[in-house]
């Protein structure tokens, strides 16, 4: 039977699964069992999930954890996190508690401007194009009036429209560069609808519209989160030595791209997990953050550290384009629960919470790296995953966890101990 199929999307879910099983799994009954065991028993809820994307056959579960004890701008938070990596939630929780007794996290939204562009080609005289743009600019606002009406009632809308000459980079290439305020909405559909309306208004015989699309690079939608305390309040055997090593670790990530990528990946462990928990777009957040890390021509750390007058300060600044209304935030029951858990934050407050989660994660990683090493805590958490892979019993797990209480965990060492118990 041919594996190329037409009209697949028109098949029922059962028919899709049967086709998949027949063509790729030799009709193994355990495959269908695995697919169906992740269906929600509530048919209405399952239908909701089925409608999120195309060709749905099941659900893919991720752990949903919570990190308590976050104090952000003197307000207490429990932060929901959806992530599969061992130790992320534990690390965030430990750091939240650590800083809760040292003044907590201080945050500030610096700006919330988002960007979209109409990309077009024009080979005529630039001054003629500029004259046409100036003539059309009021009409571009009028062309979007029906779209922006409700957003403007909420205090948002189109901020400005500029003509940008990019012909030095690509022959005949120009842009309409449009800035937006979308308030509590992430605003992707709103922005793209506005851009397409502008493109239709702006096009003419000698202007070739190539595309109209928002940008996920939002260097004017910036949030800052920081922690600070006297060095002696950092605790430990030698807080001054720790502070110096910590500062050096951050400075290394500021100048060494190989380190900076891993450094920022750890930050995104914290941010992405909250993005997922709230039904926001983690791919957009990732792309924007990493572009911002490269804004001066070299990829660098998103966090920074200073030691001045015996005060330790650690902070992050990054772009986060988020929404608390619309999209999955309004549809997914767990996304709504997450926002309720965080006391129904505005988009600005959610920016502050997510930046804080990223800063906390980075602090945890750097503290581990500059003291015991990253694997000490990580492998302790990973131990349960190894034991589950080995299908260890509850008693075997108990004995092996106790055995590694004060020992270095490695996959081979766990397997050896497991085999020893089985013998």
Tab-separated table of C-alpha atoms in Angstrom:
chain	number	residue	atom	x	y	z
A	1	UNK	CA	0.000	0.000	0.000
A	2	UNK	CA	1.313	3.447	-0.900
A	3	UNK	CA	2.288	5.618	2.055
A	4	UNK	CA	1.418	8.802	0.115
A	5	UNK	CA	-2.187	9.685	0.909
A	6	UNK	CA	-4.588	12.334	-0.378
A	7	UNK	CA	-7.407	13.735	1.730
A	8	UNK	CA	-5.822	12.625	5.015
A	9	UNK	CA	-7.237	15.616	6.908
A	10	UNK	CA	-10.769	14.557	5.944
A	11	UNK	CA	-10.418	11.181	7.693
A	12	UNK	CA	-11.851	10.709	11.172
A	13	UNK	CA	-9.410	10.443	14.064
A	14	UNK	CA	-9.940	6.662	14.212
A	15	UNK	CA	-9.290	6.379	10.456
A	16	UNK	CA	-6.089	8.445	10.775
A	17	UNK	CA	-4.845	6.134	13.521
A	18	UNK	CA	-5.740	3.014	11.522
A	19	UNK	CA	-3.864	4.365	8.486
A	20	UNK	CA	-0.813	5.201	10.624
A	21	UNK	CA	-0.865	1.819	12.339
A	22	UNK	CA	-1.232	-0.100	9.060
A	23	UNK	CA	1.457	1.797	7.154
A	24	UNK	CA	4.076	2.432	9.823
A	25	UNK	CA	3.541	0.047	12.753
A	26	UNK	CA	2.387	-3.228	11.145
A	27	UNK	CA	-0.907	-3.027	13.022
A	28	UNK	CA	0.733	-3.543	16.408
A	29	UNK	CA	-2.108	-3.293	18.966
A	30	UNK	CA	0.165	-1.729	21.606
A	31	UNK	CA	0.722	1.276	19.310
A	32	UNK	CA	-2.988	2.061	19.157
A	33	UNK	CA	-3.209	1.462	22.916
A	34	UNK	CA	-0.404	3.976	23.542
A	35	UNK	CA	-2.047	6.594	21.334
A	36	UNK	CA	-5.454	6.197	22.946
A	37	UNK	CA	-4.302	6.039	26.549
A	38	UNK	CA	-3.432	9.725	26.314
A	39	UNK	CA	-6.916	10.722	25.192
A	40	UNK	CA	-8.826	12.725	27.769
A	41	UNK	CA	-11.777	10.835	29.254
A	42	UNK	CA	-13.830	14.018	29.019
A	43	UNK	CA	-14.933	13.957	25.366
A	44	UNK	CA	-15.690	17.683	25.287
A	45	UNK	CA	-12.229	18.526	26.605
A	46	UNK	CA	-10.617	16.116	24.150
A	47	UNK	CA	-12.504	17.739	21.286
A	48	UNK	CA	-11.177	21.117	22.407
A	49	UNK	CA	-7.624	19.758	22.189
A	50	UNK	CA	-8.328	18.071	18.857
A	51	UNK	CA	-9.341	21.427	17.392
A	52	UNK	CA	-6.143	23.262	18.415
A	53	UNK	CA	-4.197	21.863	15.424
A	54	UNK	CA	-4.740	19.700	12.342
A	55	UNK	CA	-4.594	15.896	12.107
A	56	UNK	CA	-4.711	15.382	15.872
A	57	UNK	CA	-4.541	11.744	16.963
A	58	UNK	CA	-3.677	12.112	20.667
A	59	UNK	CA	-2.206	14.399	23.330
A	60	UNK	CA	1.453	14.701	24.305
A	61	UNK	CA	1.722	15.234	28.048
A	62	UNK	CA	4.374	17.395	29.714
A	63	UNK	CA	4.912	17.721	33.461
A	64	UNK	CA	3.180	20.739	34.991
A	65	UNK	CA	4.959	21.865	38.162
A	66	UNK	CA	4.879	24.901	40.411
A	67	UNK	CA	7.659	26.987	41.926
A	68	UNK	CA	6.546	28.758	45.134
A	69	UNK	CA	8.121	31.555	47.196
A	70	UNK	CA	8.744	34.092	44.424
A	71	UNK	CA	8.639	37.646	45.734
A	72	UNK	CA	8.413	40.098	42.834
A	73	UNK	CA	8.058	43.812	43.597
A	74	UNK	CA	7.042	42.864	47.160
A	75	UNK	CA	4.216	40.615	45.913
A	76	UNK	CA	4.177	36.840	46.495
A	77	UNK	CA	3.791	34.504	43.527
A	78	UNK	CA	3.558	30.807	42.773
A	79	UNK	CA	4.837	30.310	39.227
A	80	UNK	CA	3.557	27.426	37.048
A	81	UNK	CA	6.163	25.708	34.866
A	82	UNK	CA	5.715	23.186	32.056
A	83	UNK	CA	9.042	21.511	31.318
A	84	UNK	CA	10.531	18.043	30.917
A	85	UNK	CA	14.103	18.755	32.068
A	86	UNK	CA	15.094	17.487	35.485
A	87	UNK	CA	15.914	20.087	38.152
A	88	UNK	CA	14.424	23.171	36.430
A	89	UNK	CA	11.467	23.562	38.796
A	90	UNK	CA	13.543	22.566	41.823
A	91	UNK	CA	16.221	25.119	40.946
A	92	UNK	CA	13.687	27.907	40.442
A	93	UNK	CA	12.005	27.086	43.751
A	94	UNK	CA	15.279	27.074	45.700
A	95	UNK	CA	16.401	30.387	44.230
A	96	UNK	CA	12.992	31.976	44.808
A	97	UNK	CA	13.197	31.066	48.496
A	98	UNK	CA	16.833	32.247	48.690
A	99	UNK	CA	16.006	35.727	47.369
A	100	UNK	CA	12.693	36.000	49.249
A	101	UNK	CA	14.682	36.795	52.400
A	102	UNK	CA	17.010	39.203	50.594
A	103	UNK	CA	14.518	41.708	49.211
A	104	UNK	CA	13.076	39.577	46.440
A	105	UNK	CA	13.129	40.381	42.721
A	106	UNK	CA	12.676	43.936	41.469
A	107	UNK	CA	11.230	44.266	37.983
A	108	UNK	CA	10.393	46.972	35.471
A	109	UNK	CA	8.806	46.957	32.028
A	110	UNK	CA	10.919	49.385	30.018
A	111	UNK	CA	8.788	49.427	26.855
A	112	UNK	CA	6.024	47.423	25.145
A	113	UNK	CA	6.254	48.418	21.475
A	114	UNK	CA	5.814	45.653	18.880
A	115	UNK	CA	6.776	45.710	15.219
A	116	UNK	CA	5.377	44.636	11.862
A	117	UNK	CA	6.542	45.254	8.317
A	118	UNK	CA	5.205	45.428	4.774
A	119	UNK	CA	8.065	44.314	2.513
A	120	UNK	CA	7.944	45.587	-1.066
A	121	UNK	CA	9.981	46.248	-4.199
A	122	UNK	CA	10.103	49.579	-6.031
A	123	UNK	CA	12.506	50.451	-8.860
A	124	UNK	CA	11.428	54.029	-9.483
A	125	UNK	CA	12.655	57.359	-8.149
A	126	UNK	CA	12.995	57.401	-4.351
A	127	UNK	CA	11.656	60.953	-4.007
A	128	UNK	CA	8.494	59.918	-5.874
A	129	UNK	CA	8.059	57.007	-3.464
A	130	UNK	CA	8.542	59.294	-0.462
A	131	UNK	CA	5.930	61.705	-1.823
A	132	UNK	CA	3.510	58.828	-2.401
A	133	UNK	CA	4.133	57.516	1.135
A	134	UNK	CA	3.478	60.906	2.723
A	135	UNK	CA	0.285	61.214	0.712
A	136	UNK	CA	-0.822	57.688	1.626
A	137	UNK	CA	0.132	57.670	5.316
A	138	UNK	CA	-3.230	59.055	6.577
A	139	UNK	CA	-4.994	56.587	4.262
A	140	UNK	CA	-3.028	53.688	5.762
A	141	UNK	CA	-4.416	54.566	9.185
A	142	UNK	CA	-7.916	54.825	7.714
A	143	UNK	CA	-7.531	51.444	5.975
A	144	UNK	CA	-7.014	49.783	9.364
A	145	UNK	CA	-9.671	51.719	11.315
A	146	UNK	CA	-12.142	48.844	11.501
A	147	UNK	CA	-9.384	46.523	12.767
A	148	UNK	CA	-7.901	48.897	15.338
A	149	UNK	CA	-11.207	50.145	16.769
A	150	UNK	CA	-11.439	47.689	19.673
A	151	UNK	CA	-7.690	47.746	20.364
A	152	UNK	CA	-7.773	51.542	20.596
A	153	UNK	CA	-10.566	51.311	23.187
A	154	UNK	CA	-8.118	49.307	25.338
A	155	UNK	CA	-5.400	51.933	24.890
A	156	UNK	CA	-3.528	50.201	22.082
A	157	UNK	CA	-3.325	50.475	18.317
A	158	UNK	CA	-0.877	51.634	15.649
A	159	UNK	CA	1.802	53.966	17.011
A	160	UNK	CA	3.589	54.983	13.809
A	161	UNK	CA	4.247	54.031	10.177
A	162	UNK	CA	7.626	54.740	8.591
A	163	UNK	CA	9.056	54.245	5.101
A	164	UNK	CA	12.422	52.451	5.332
A	165	UNK	CA	14.950	52.345	2.466
A	166	UNK	CA	16.811	48.993	2.398
A	167	UNK	CA	18.129	49.286	-1.151
A	168	UNK	CA	21.761	49.258	0.054
A	169	UNK	CA	21.174	45.718	1.313
A	170	UNK	CA	18.916	44.446	-1.477
A	171	UNK	CA	18.199	46.126	-4.807
A	172	UNK	CA	14.813	47.917	-4.945
A	173	UNK	CA	13.854	46.734	-1.433
A	174	UNK	CA	11.787	49.012	0.848
A	175	UNK	CA	9.628	48.538	3.940
A	176	UNK	CA	6.686	50.045	5.670
A	177	UNK	CA	7.921	49.722	9.251
A	178	UNK	CA	4.953	49.823	11.618
A	179	UNK	CA	4.988	49.995	15.426
A	180	UNK	CA	2.108	48.781	17.583
A	181	UNK	CA	0.837	48.708	21.167
A	182	UNK	CA	-1.302	45.607	21.769
A	183	UNK	CA	-1.891	45.907	25.546
A	184	UNK	CA	-2.745	42.483	27.081
A	185	UNK	CA	-2.871	40.682	23.732
A	186	UNK	CA	0.213	39.147	22.157
A	187	UNK	CA	-1.292	40.714	19.036
A	188	UNK	CA	-0.009	38.525	16.185
A	189	UNK	CA	-3.351	38.273	14.370
A	190	UNK	CA	-4.123	41.940	15.028
A	191	UNK	CA	-0.754	43.094	13.688
A	192	UNK	CA	-0.851	40.863	10.610
A	193	UNK	CA	-4.404	41.964	9.758
A	194	UNK	CA	-3.373	45.619	9.999
A	195	UNK	CA	-0.325	45.027	7.803
A	196	UNK	CA	-2.310	43.267	5.091
A	197	UNK	CA	-4.874	46.085	5.045
A	198	UNK	CA	-2.023	48.610	4.683
A	199	UNK	CA	-0.437	46.579	1.882
A	200	UNK	CA	-3.718	46.554	-0.054
A	201	UNK	CA	-4.024	50.310	0.352
A	202	UNK	CA	-0.382	51.033	-0.532
A	203	UNK	CA	0.053	48.765	-3.567
A	204	UNK	CA	0.043	50.193	-7.096
A	205	UNK	CA	1.489	49.299	-10.510
A	206	UNK	CA	5.111	50.164	-9.736
A	207	UNK	CA	5.039	48.805	-6.152
A	208	UNK	CA	5.311	45.033	-5.805
A	209	UNK	CA	4.210	43.843	-2.362
A	210	UNK	CA	6.316	40.831	-1.376
A	211	UNK	CA	4.787	40.064	2.036
A	212	UNK	CA	3.222	41.582	5.136
A	213	UNK	CA	4.130	40.051	8.516
A	214	UNK	CA	4.833	40.897	12.137
A	215	UNK	CA	8.368	40.598	13.493
A	216	UNK	CA	9.199	38.382	16.454
A	217	UNK	CA	12.204	40.584	17.048
A	218	UNK	CA	10.876	43.177	19.493
A	219	UNK	CA	13.850	45.181	20.830
A	220	UNK	CA	11.422	47.872	22.028
A	221	UNK	CA	9.332	45.453	24.127
A	222	UNK	CA	11.799	45.087	26.989
A	223	UNK	CA	11.556	43.960	30.600
A	224	UNK	CA	14.167	44.006	33.362
A	225	UNK	CA	14.389	41.884	36.509
A	226	UNK	CA	17.126	42.103	39.134
A	227	UNK	CA	18.253	40.955	42.556
A	228	UNK	CA	20.791	42.581	44.831
A	229	UNK	CA	22.131	42.337	48.368
A	230	UNK	CA	25.262	42.959	50.382
A	231	UNK	CA	27.901	40.369	49.506
A	232	UNK	CA	28.057	39.117	53.098
A	233	UNK	CA	24.317	38.315	52.877
A	234	UNK	CA	24.946	35.798	50.082
A	235	UNK	CA	25.946	33.334	52.776
A	236	UNK	CA	28.139	30.274	52.351
A	237	UNK	CA	31.698	29.660	53.525
A	238	UNK	CA	33.197	32.583	51.593
A	239	UNK	CA	30.552	34.901	50.090
A	240	UNK	CA	33.177	37.269	48.666
A	241	UNK	CA	34.885	34.477	46.742
A	242	UNK	CA	31.504	33.220	45.510
A	243	UNK	CA	30.476	36.700	44.343
A	244	UNK	CA	33.759	37.169	42.427
A	245	UNK	CA	33.517	33.778	40.727
A	246	UNK	CA	29.857	34.376	39.900
A	247	UNK	CA	30.660	37.769	38.357
A	248	UNK	CA	33.479	36.245	36.300
A	249	UNK	CA	31.159	33.470	35.074
A	250	UNK	CA	28.704	36.093	33.804
A	251	UNK	CA	31.472	38.138	32.177
A	252	UNK	CA	32.701	35.010	30.369
A	253	UNK	CA	29.198	34.557	28.936
A	254	UNK	CA	29.231	38.204	27.850
A	255	UNK	CA	32.295	37.726	25.631
A	256	UNK	CA	32.391	34.008	24.718
A	257	UNK	CA	29.598	32.862	22.352
A	258	UNK	CA	30.177	29.143	23.010
A	259	UNK	CA	29.438	29.753	26.675
A	260	UNK	CA	26.755	32.387	26.026
A	261	UNK	CA	24.540	29.988	24.050
A	262	UNK	CA	24.432	27.461	26.902
A	263	UNK	CA	24.132	30.261	29.459
A	264	UNK	CA	21.079	31.679	27.664
A	265	UNK	CA	19.611	28.223	27.065
A	266	UNK	CA	19.460	27.862	30.843
A	267	UNK	CA	17.676	31.205	31.115
A	268	UNK	CA	15.124	30.006	28.557
A	269	UNK	CA	14.574	26.828	30.630
A	270	UNK	CA	12.864	29.095	33.130
A	271	UNK	CA	11.155	31.437	30.678
A	272	UNK	CA	9.888	28.822	28.205
A	273	UNK	CA	8.354	26.714	30.957
A	274	UNK	CA	6.158	29.657	32.022
A	275	UNK	CA	5.450	30.560	28.391
A	276	UNK	CA	4.138	27.016	27.824
A	277	UNK	CA	2.137	27.021	31.059
A	278	UNK	CA	0.315	30.189	29.975
A	279	UNK	CA	-0.376	29.137	26.369
A	280	UNK	CA	1.992	31.686	24.847
A	281	UNK	CA	4.308	31.139	21.859
A	282	UNK	CA	7.665	29.846	23.073
A	283	UNK	CA	9.146	29.757	19.538
A	284	UNK	CA	8.514	33.488	19.129
A	285	UNK	CA	9.957	34.205	22.581
A	286	UNK	CA	13.061	32.095	21.864
A	287	UNK	CA	13.695	33.703	18.465
A	288	UNK	CA	13.291	37.228	19.849
A	289	UNK	CA	15.493	36.597	22.882
A	290	UNK	CA	18.359	35.095	20.900
A	291	UNK	CA	18.185	37.858	18.289
A	292	UNK	CA	18.407	40.401	21.128
A	293	UNK	CA	21.437	38.555	22.525
A	294	UNK	CA	23.115	39.229	19.153
A	295	UNK	CA	22.007	42.859	18.766
A	296	UNK	CA	25.544	44.304	18.771
A	297	UNK	CA	26.917	41.811	16.240
A	298	UNK	CA	28.065	39.087	18.641
A	299	UNK	CA	25.978	36.613	20.600
A	300	UNK	CA	26.197	37.485	24.313
A	301	UNK	CA	24.695	36.754	27.722
A	302	UNK	CA	21.206	38.065	28.461
A	303	UNK	CA	22.132	38.490	32.146
A	304	UNK	CA	24.676	40.795	33.748
A	305	UNK	CA	26.382	41.093	37.119
A	306	UNK	CA	28.174	43.817	39.052
A	307	UNK	CA	29.948	44.148	42.387
A	308	UNK	CA	30.199	47.712	43.678
A	309	UNK	CA	30.656	48.978	47.249
A	310	UNK	CA	30.269	45.419	48.586
A	311	UNK	CA	26.867	45.079	46.914
A	312	UNK	CA	26.165	42.131	44.607
A	313	UNK	CA	23.724	42.875	41.758
A	314	UNK	CA	22.462	40.428	39.132
A	315	UNK	CA	19.959	41.335	36.416
A	316	UNK	CA	18.418	40.440	33.087
A	317	UNK	CA	17.037	42.570	30.260
A	318	UNK	CA	15.292	40.936	27.312
A	319	UNK	CA	12.354	41.318	24.934
A	320	UNK	CA	9.155	39.408	25.753
A	321	UNK	CA	6.068	39.833	23.558
A	322	UNK	CA	3.296	38.128	25.542
A	323	UNK	CA	-0.451	37.958	25.870
A	324	UNK	CA	-2.903	37.226	28.660
A	325	UNK	CA	-5.991	37.393	26.440
A	326	UNK	CA	-6.755	35.649	23.153
A	327	UNK	CA	-5.233	32.531	21.609
A	328	UNK	CA	-4.635	29.496	23.814
A	329	UNK	CA	-4.607	31.712	26.916
A	330	UNK	CA	-8.387	31.903	26.570
A	331	UNK	CA	-8.982	28.366	25.276
A	332	UNK	CA	-6.699	25.981	27.145
A	333	UNK	CA	-8.077	25.208	30.644
A	334	UNK	CA	-4.581	24.793	32.110
A	335	UNK	CA	-3.424	28.081	30.574
A	336	UNK	CA	-6.342	29.826	32.273
A	337	UNK	CA	-5.471	28.030	35.520
A	338	UNK	CA	-1.877	29.240	35.229
A	339	UNK	CA	-2.966	32.852	34.863
A	340	UNK	CA	-5.383	32.495	37.776
A	341	UNK	CA	-2.550	31.031	39.869
A	342	UNK	CA	-0.483	34.151	39.175
A	343	UNK	CA	-3.429	36.381	40.176
A	344	UNK	CA	-4.527	37.248	36.644
A	345	UNK	CA	-1.495	39.339	35.632
A	346	UNK	CA	-1.592	41.914	32.867
A	347	UNK	CA	0.722	41.325	29.907
A	348	UNK	CA	3.209	43.727	31.521
A	349	UNK	CA	3.126	41.822	34.817
A	350	UNK	CA	3.513	38.526	32.978
A	351	UNK	CA	6.626	39.926	31.269
A	352	UNK	CA	8.032	40.672	34.725
A	353	UNK	CA	7.167	37.204	36.066
A	354	UNK	CA	8.741	35.399	33.106
A	355	UNK	CA	11.904	37.506	33.158
A	356	UNK	CA	12.203	36.701	36.854
A	357	UNK	CA	11.830	32.972	36.184
A	358	UNK	CA	14.681	33.233	33.669
A	359	UNK	CA	16.878	35.183	36.067
A	360	UNK	CA	16.215	32.694	38.873
A	361	UNK	CA	17.103	29.785	36.614
A	362	UNK	CA	20.343	31.450	35.573
A	363	UNK	CA	21.286	32.238	39.156
A	364	UNK	CA	20.736	28.586	40.100
A	365	UNK	CA	22.871	27.343	37.201
A	366	UNK	CA	25.735	29.764	37.846
A	367	UNK	CA	25.700	29.057	41.584
A	368	UNK	CA	25.983	25.340	40.852
A	369	UNK	CA	28.657	25.798	38.173
A	370	UNK	CA	30.873	27.977	40.360
A	371	UNK	CA	30.542	25.768	43.462
A	372	UNK	CA	29.671	22.033	43.272
A	373	UNK	CA	29.400	21.788	39.505
A	374	UNK	CA	26.258	21.471	37.416
A	375	UNK	CA	26.065	17.676	37.419
A	376	UNK	CA	25.827	17.288	41.185
A	377	UNK	CA	22.237	18.466	41.432
A	378	UNK	CA	21.210	17.669	37.886
A	379	UNK	CA	22.104	13.991	38.076
A	380	UNK	CA	20.395	13.632	41.441
A	381	UNK	CA	17.205	14.775	39.762
A	382	UNK	CA	17.923	12.668	36.676
A	383	UNK	CA	18.294	9.565	38.847
A	384	UNK	CA	14.533	8.973	38.851
A	385	UNK	CA	14.442	9.107	35.050
A	386	UNK	CA	17.177	6.464	34.837
A	387	UNK	CA	15.344	4.241	37.330
A	388	UNK	CA	12.111	4.578	35.374
A	389	UNK	CA	13.924	3.607	32.173
A	390	UNK	CA	15.208	0.505	33.968
A	391	UNK	CA	11.644	-0.214	35.204
A	392	UNK	CA	12.886	-0.429	38.782
A	393	UNK	CA	10.374	-1.341	41.473
A	394	UNK	CA	9.507	1.031	44.333
A	395	UNK	CA	11.758	-0.912	46.721
A	396	UNK	CA	14.617	-0.928	44.240
A	397	UNK	CA	14.242	2.820	43.731
A	398	UNK	CA	14.312	3.399	47.465
A	399	UNK	CA	17.504	1.376	47.900
A	400	UNK	CA	19.293	2.956	44.927
A	401	UNK	CA	18.363	6.527	45.916
A	402	UNK	CA	19.694	5.842	49.416
A	403	UNK	CA	22.891	4.347	47.960
A	404	UNK	CA	23.613	7.470	45.899
A	405	UNK	CA	22.755	9.920	48.685
A	406	UNK	CA	26.421	10.966	49.054
A	407	UNK	CA	27.817	9.582	45.799
A	408	UNK	CA	28.190	10.891	42.265
A	409	UNK	CA	25.331	9.790	40.052
A	410	UNK	CA	26.129	8.528	36.559
A	411	UNK	CA	24.068	6.407	34.199
A	412	UNK	CA	26.567	3.537	34.235
A	413	UNK	CA	26.896	3.597	38.041
A	414	UNK	CA	23.094	3.448	38.430
A	415	UNK	CA	22.845	0.554	35.958
A	416	UNK	CA	25.600	-1.325	37.814
A	417	UNK	CA	23.835	-0.875	41.158
A	418	UNK	CA	20.493	-1.866	39.611
A	419	UNK	CA	21.976	-5.057	38.130
A	420	UNK	CA	23.614	-5.854	41.464
A	421	UNK	CA	20.237	-5.635	43.216
A	422	UNK	CA	18.532	-7.764	40.564
A	423	UNK	CA	21.163	-10.504	40.952
